[in-house]
Amino acid sequence: QRQLREVKNRIGWDALGKEVGERIKTRVREQLMKEKNLQPKQLANLSAEDIRKVTSPKIDLNDCMSHWWDPGRDTRMELSERLTDLIHTLRYSTAKTIICVGHSLFFREICRAFIGGGHRTITKNSDKKDGAMQSNSKPLRKLDLKSLDKRSWEALSEVLQVQKLGNAACLMTKFDFSRPEMEHWNIKHAKLMFGSTFKLEEKEKKSIIKEDKIESKDAVSA
């Protein structure tokens, strides 16, 4: 689903691409071999057969047969249209469970748009270039992630609108599509899965690990 690509702004550069169609799989294979040659020790167990296996599953190329990325920044209106397209795909799919693989800035925009009900992200200045759309709801208060009870939907629903999910994070969401009008569609519940965290927490953990290493080094020196 090409609408799942990352938000293109001054920090969101995961929305760029180089290949379309069948060339995507070829490039993945080439890049894996390149990484293996650049990191022979770290990737010593990665064989050519392993690379063939991971690139052998069928890939649905329907949404990337043409130039699928945008070299410029997303406008608020463009991002709104992407959200609308995606939410209709989810709404009218016959599947009970759908897995969306994408990027943190775009997933945050989904939360901003549909937590609390309705597509709340279109502003009057919709043609203005901007990295992130602004919600029409009240400003969100700053949250202390350390004291946050992520089991509380009330607390988690706020932080999902201001913080980015961490790398490889998994967020389970339940949408309510019971009413026909899109302005009433909403995320009624969400839960972080498999120990997933937010980007800010990842940075804090890395900082703690770095400090521990420094302290250990000082202790050895002493």
Tab-separated table of C-alpha atoms in Angstrom:
chain	number	residue	atom	x	y	z
A	1	GLN	CA	0.000	0.000	0.000
A	2	ARG	CA	1.886	3.024	-1.279
A	3	GLN	CA	0.017	5.330	1.105
A	4	LEU	CA	1.920	3.736	4.010
A	5	ARG	CA	5.173	5.398	2.941
A	6	GLU	CA	6.763	7.756	5.447
A	7	VAL	CA	5.797	11.408	5.864
A	8	LYS	CA	8.252	13.496	3.856
A	9	ASN	CA	9.512	16.444	5.917
A	10	ARG	CA	12.837	17.796	7.152
A	11	ILE	CA	13.413	14.670	9.292
A	12	GLY	CA	11.355	12.041	7.471
A	13	TRP	CA	13.563	10.738	4.664
A	14	ASP	CA	12.321	7.134	4.565
A	15	ALA	CA	9.871	8.068	1.814
A	16	LEU	CA	12.475	8.080	-0.951
A	17	GLY	CA	13.031	5.235	-3.399
A	18	LYS	CA	15.240	4.294	-6.328
A	19	GLU	CA	13.480	1.421	-8.080
A	20	VAL	CA	10.027	0.423	-9.295
A	21	GLY	CA	8.429	-2.881	-10.211
A	22	GLU	CA	10.548	-6.031	-10.508
A	23	ARG	CA	13.734	-4.041	-9.990
A	24	ILE	CA	12.821	-3.607	-6.294
A	25	LYS	CA	13.427	-7.286	-5.492
A	26	THR	CA	16.654	-7.245	-7.514
A	27	ARG	CA	17.900	-4.191	-5.606
A	28	VAL	CA	17.077	-5.805	-2.244
A	29	ARG	CA	19.163	-8.828	-3.232
A	30	GLU	CA	22.020	-6.640	-4.461
A	31	GLN	CA	22.017	-4.513	-1.289
A	32	LEU	CA	22.052	-7.582	0.985
A	33	MET	CA	25.088	-8.927	-0.897
A	34	LYS	CA	26.726	-5.504	-0.646
A	35	GLU	CA	26.188	-5.422	3.133
A	36	LYS	CA	27.603	-8.938	3.444
A	37	ASN	CA	30.778	-7.828	1.639
A	38	LEU	CA	31.034	-4.644	3.743
A	39	GLN	CA	30.535	-6.525	7.027
A	40	PRO	CA	32.063	-9.986	6.471
A	41	LYS	CA	32.512	-10.720	10.196
A	42	GLN	CA	29.098	-9.547	11.386
A	43	LEU	CA	27.306	-11.258	8.488
A	44	ALA	CA	29.502	-14.332	8.225
A	45	ASN	CA	26.509	-16.652	8.599
A	46	LEU	CA	24.533	-14.951	5.823
A	47	SER	CA	24.906	-17.100	2.719
A	48	ALA	CA	23.848	-16.490	-0.865
A	49	GLU	CA	21.184	-19.163	-0.325
A	50	ASP	CA	19.833	-17.254	2.693
A	51	ILE	CA	19.565	-14.114	0.594
A	52	ARG	CA	17.758	-16.061	-2.129
A	53	LYS	CA	15.275	-17.411	0.425
A	54	VAL	CA	14.417	-14.039	1.978
A	55	THR	CA	13.838	-12.514	-1.457
A	56	SER	CA	11.932	-15.480	-2.898
A	57	PRO	CA	8.407	-14.832	-1.471
A	58	LYS	CA	5.967	-13.279	-3.899
A	59	ILE	CA	5.859	-9.480	-3.658
A	60	ASP	CA	2.699	-7.630	-4.685
A	61	LEU	CA	4.071	-4.856	-6.891
A	62	ASN	CA	0.697	-3.325	-7.754
A	63	ASP	CA	1.295	-0.024	-5.918
A	64	CYS	CA	4.909	0.461	-6.990
A	65	MET	CA	4.950	-0.170	-10.727
A	66	SER	CA	5.498	3.544	-11.284
A	67	HIS	CA	7.333	6.353	-9.470
A	68	TRP	CA	5.767	5.805	-6.008
A	69	TRP	CA	7.696	8.367	-3.914
A	70	ASP	CA	7.501	12.144	-3.775
A	71	PRO	CA	10.781	14.104	-3.988
A	72	GLY	CA	9.175	17.121	-2.302
A	73	ARG	CA	7.675	17.567	1.148
A	74	ASP	CA	4.146	16.406	1.861
A	75	THR	CA	1.583	19.179	2.184
A	76	ARG	CA	-1.132	18.850	4.802
A	77	MET	CA	-3.706	18.235	2.090
A	78	GLU	CA	-1.598	15.533	0.434
A	79	LEU	CA	-1.108	13.784	3.750
A	80	SER	CA	-4.812	14.090	4.495
A	81	GLU	CA	-5.626	12.438	1.170
A	82	ARG	CA	-3.229	9.579	1.948
A	83	LEU	CA	-4.860	9.033	5.343
A	84	THR	CA	-8.313	9.075	3.759
A	85	ASP	CA	-7.268	6.539	1.117
A	86	LEU	CA	-5.714	4.210	3.699
A	87	ILE	CA	-8.610	4.396	6.166
A	88	HIS	CA	-11.092	3.523	3.402
A	89	THR	CA	-8.938	0.546	2.437
A	90	LEU	CA	-9.052	-0.667	6.047
A	91	ARG	CA	-12.760	0.090	6.415
A	92	TYR	CA	-13.927	-1.821	3.346
A	93	SER	CA	-11.497	-4.747	3.514
A	94	THR	CA	-13.107	-8.123	4.151
A	95	ALA	CA	-10.223	-9.133	6.433
A	96	LYS	CA	-10.801	-9.149	10.201
A	97	THR	CA	-7.141	-8.490	10.996
A	98	ILE	CA	-4.796	-6.372	8.853
A	99	ILE	CA	-1.057	-5.868	9.352
A	100	CYS	CA	0.235	-2.491	8.152
A	101	VAL	CA	4.007	-2.152	7.812
A	102	GLY	CA	5.169	1.439	7.589
A	103	HIS	CA	6.975	4.278	9.350
A	104	SER	CA	6.690	6.092	12.661
A	105	LEU	CA	5.804	9.611	11.474
A	106	PHE	CA	2.942	8.344	9.329
A	107	PHE	CA	1.617	6.077	12.103
A	108	ARG	CA	1.692	9.060	14.465
A	109	GLU	CA	-0.414	11.011	11.965
A	110	ILE	CA	-2.936	8.149	11.872
A	111	CYS	CA	-3.191	8.345	15.667
A	112	ARG	CA	-3.550	12.131	15.578
A	113	ALA	CA	-6.285	11.864	12.976
A	114	PHE	CA	-8.402	9.074	14.436
A	115	ILE	CA	-7.884	8.920	18.204
A	116	GLY	CA	-10.931	10.698	19.582
A	117	GLY	CA	-12.926	10.166	16.415
A	118	GLY	CA	-12.962	11.525	12.924
A	119	HIS	CA	-10.390	12.771	10.476
A	120	ARG	CA	-9.283	15.834	12.486
A	121	THR	CA	-6.127	16.835	10.629
A	122	ILE	CA	-7.211	19.052	7.734
A	123	THR	CA	-6.507	22.707	8.502
A	124	LYS	CA	-7.439	25.943	6.760
A	125	ASN	CA	-3.859	26.324	5.515
A	126	SER	CA	-3.997	22.916	3.858
A	127	ASP	CA	-1.906	24.001	0.878
A	128	LYS	CA	1.007	25.088	3.058
A	129	LYS	CA	4.105	22.893	2.959
A	130	ASP	CA	4.577	21.349	6.353
A	131	GLY	CA	6.197	18.204	7.685
A	132	ALA	CA	3.323	17.250	9.964
A	133	MET	CA	-0.348	18.090	9.984
A	134	GLN	CA	-1.710	19.833	13.017
A	135	SER	CA	-4.674	18.400	14.882
A	136	ASN	CA	-7.638	20.688	15.452
A	137	SER	CA	-8.014	19.279	18.952
A	138	LYS	CA	-6.681	20.960	22.087
A	139	PRO	CA	-2.870	21.069	22.520
A	140	LEU	CA	-1.468	17.924	24.077
A	141	ARG	CA	0.337	18.206	27.383
A	142	LYS	CA	3.916	17.013	27.749
A	143	LEU	CA	4.047	13.470	29.082
A	144	ASP	CA	6.586	11.778	31.321
A	145	LEU	CA	7.225	8.422	29.648
A	146	LYS	CA	8.858	7.001	32.766
A	147	SER	CA	5.737	7.455	34.862
A	148	LEU	CA	3.312	6.631	32.066
A	149	ASP	CA	1.108	3.600	32.618
A	150	LYS	CA	0.989	2.212	29.070
A	151	ARG	CA	-1.791	-0.147	30.114
A	152	SER	CA	-4.026	2.905	30.542
A	153	TRP	CA	-5.730	3.749	27.231
A	154	GLU	CA	-6.355	7.312	28.410
A	155	ALA	CA	-2.621	7.899	28.911
A	156	LEU	CA	-1.457	5.903	25.893
A	157	SER	CA	-3.923	7.654	23.591
A	158	GLU	CA	-2.223	10.962	24.387
A	159	VAL	CA	1.371	9.842	24.013
A	160	LEU	CA	0.644	8.126	20.668
A	161	GLN	CA	-0.197	11.553	19.254
A	162	VAL	CA	3.053	13.236	20.308
A	163	GLN	CA	5.736	10.527	20.366
A	164	LYS	CA	7.146	8.377	17.579
A	165	LEU	CA	7.098	4.615	17.885
A	166	GLY	CA	10.520	2.997	18.244
A	167	ASN	CA	12.251	1.031	15.503
A	168	ALA	CA	10.429	-2.229	14.673
A	169	ALA	CA	7.710	-1.368	17.205
A	170	CYS	CA	4.349	-3.107	16.928
A	171	LEU	CA	1.119	-1.301	17.814
A	172	MET	CA	-2.190	-3.149	17.914
A	173	THR	CA	-5.154	-0.856	17.200
A	174	LYS	CA	-8.902	-1.424	17.165
A	175	PHE	CA	-10.925	0.815	14.870
A	176	ASP	CA	-14.605	1.540	15.287
A	177	PHE	CA	-16.300	1.710	11.872
A	178	SER	CA	-19.825	1.143	13.198
A	179	ARG	CA	-21.158	4.439	11.812
A	180	PRO	CA	-21.175	5.180	8.058
A	181	GLU	CA	-19.656	8.688	8.185
A	182	MET	CA	-15.856	8.942	8.231
A	183	GLU	CA	-15.958	11.739	10.822
A	184	HIS	CA	-17.223	9.140	13.315
A	185	TRP	CA	-14.573	6.507	12.573
A	186	ASN	CA	-12.039	6.270	15.371
A	187	ILE	CA	-9.329	4.265	17.096
A	188	LYS	CA	-11.148	3.047	20.187
A	189	HIS	CA	-8.203	1.165	21.691
A	190	ALA	CA	-4.500	0.475	21.108
A	191	LYS	CA	-1.779	-1.537	22.792
A	192	LEU	CA	1.999	-1.750	22.419
A	193	MET	CA	2.957	-5.342	21.589
A	194	PHE	CA	6.047	-7.538	22.112
A	195	GLY	CA	7.845	-5.098	24.388
A	196	SER	CA	7.607	-2.235	21.891
A	197	THR	CA	8.602	1.242	23.045
A	198	PHE	CA	8.688	4.822	21.845
A	199	LYS	CA	11.658	6.442	20.097
A	200	LEU	CA	12.400	8.712	23.076
A	201	GLU	CA	12.624	5.679	25.388
A	202	GLU	CA	15.111	4.032	22.996
A	203	LYS	CA	17.336	7.119	23.189
A	204	GLU	CA	17.126	7.112	26.997
A	205	LYS	CA	18.115	3.421	27.119
A	206	LYS	CA	21.111	4.043	24.850
A	207	SER	CA	22.149	6.958	27.065
A	208	ILE	CA	21.908	4.765	30.183
A	209	ILE	CA	23.943	1.992	28.531
A	210	LYS	CA	26.588	4.533	27.484
A	211	GLU	CA	26.767	5.933	31.033
A	212	ASP	CA	27.083	2.408	32.462
A	213	LYS	CA	29.995	1.693	30.122
A	214	ILE	CA	31.746	4.910	31.163
A	215	GLU	CA	31.225	4.110	34.863
A	216	SER	CA	32.535	0.569	34.351
A	217	LYS	CA	35.589	1.916	32.556
A	218	ASP	CA	36.226	4.393	35.397
A	219	ALA	CA	35.878	1.603	37.955
A	220	VAL	CA	38.430	-0.531	36.098
A	221	SER	CA	40.792	2.439	35.857
A	222	ALA	CA	40.441	3.114	39.561
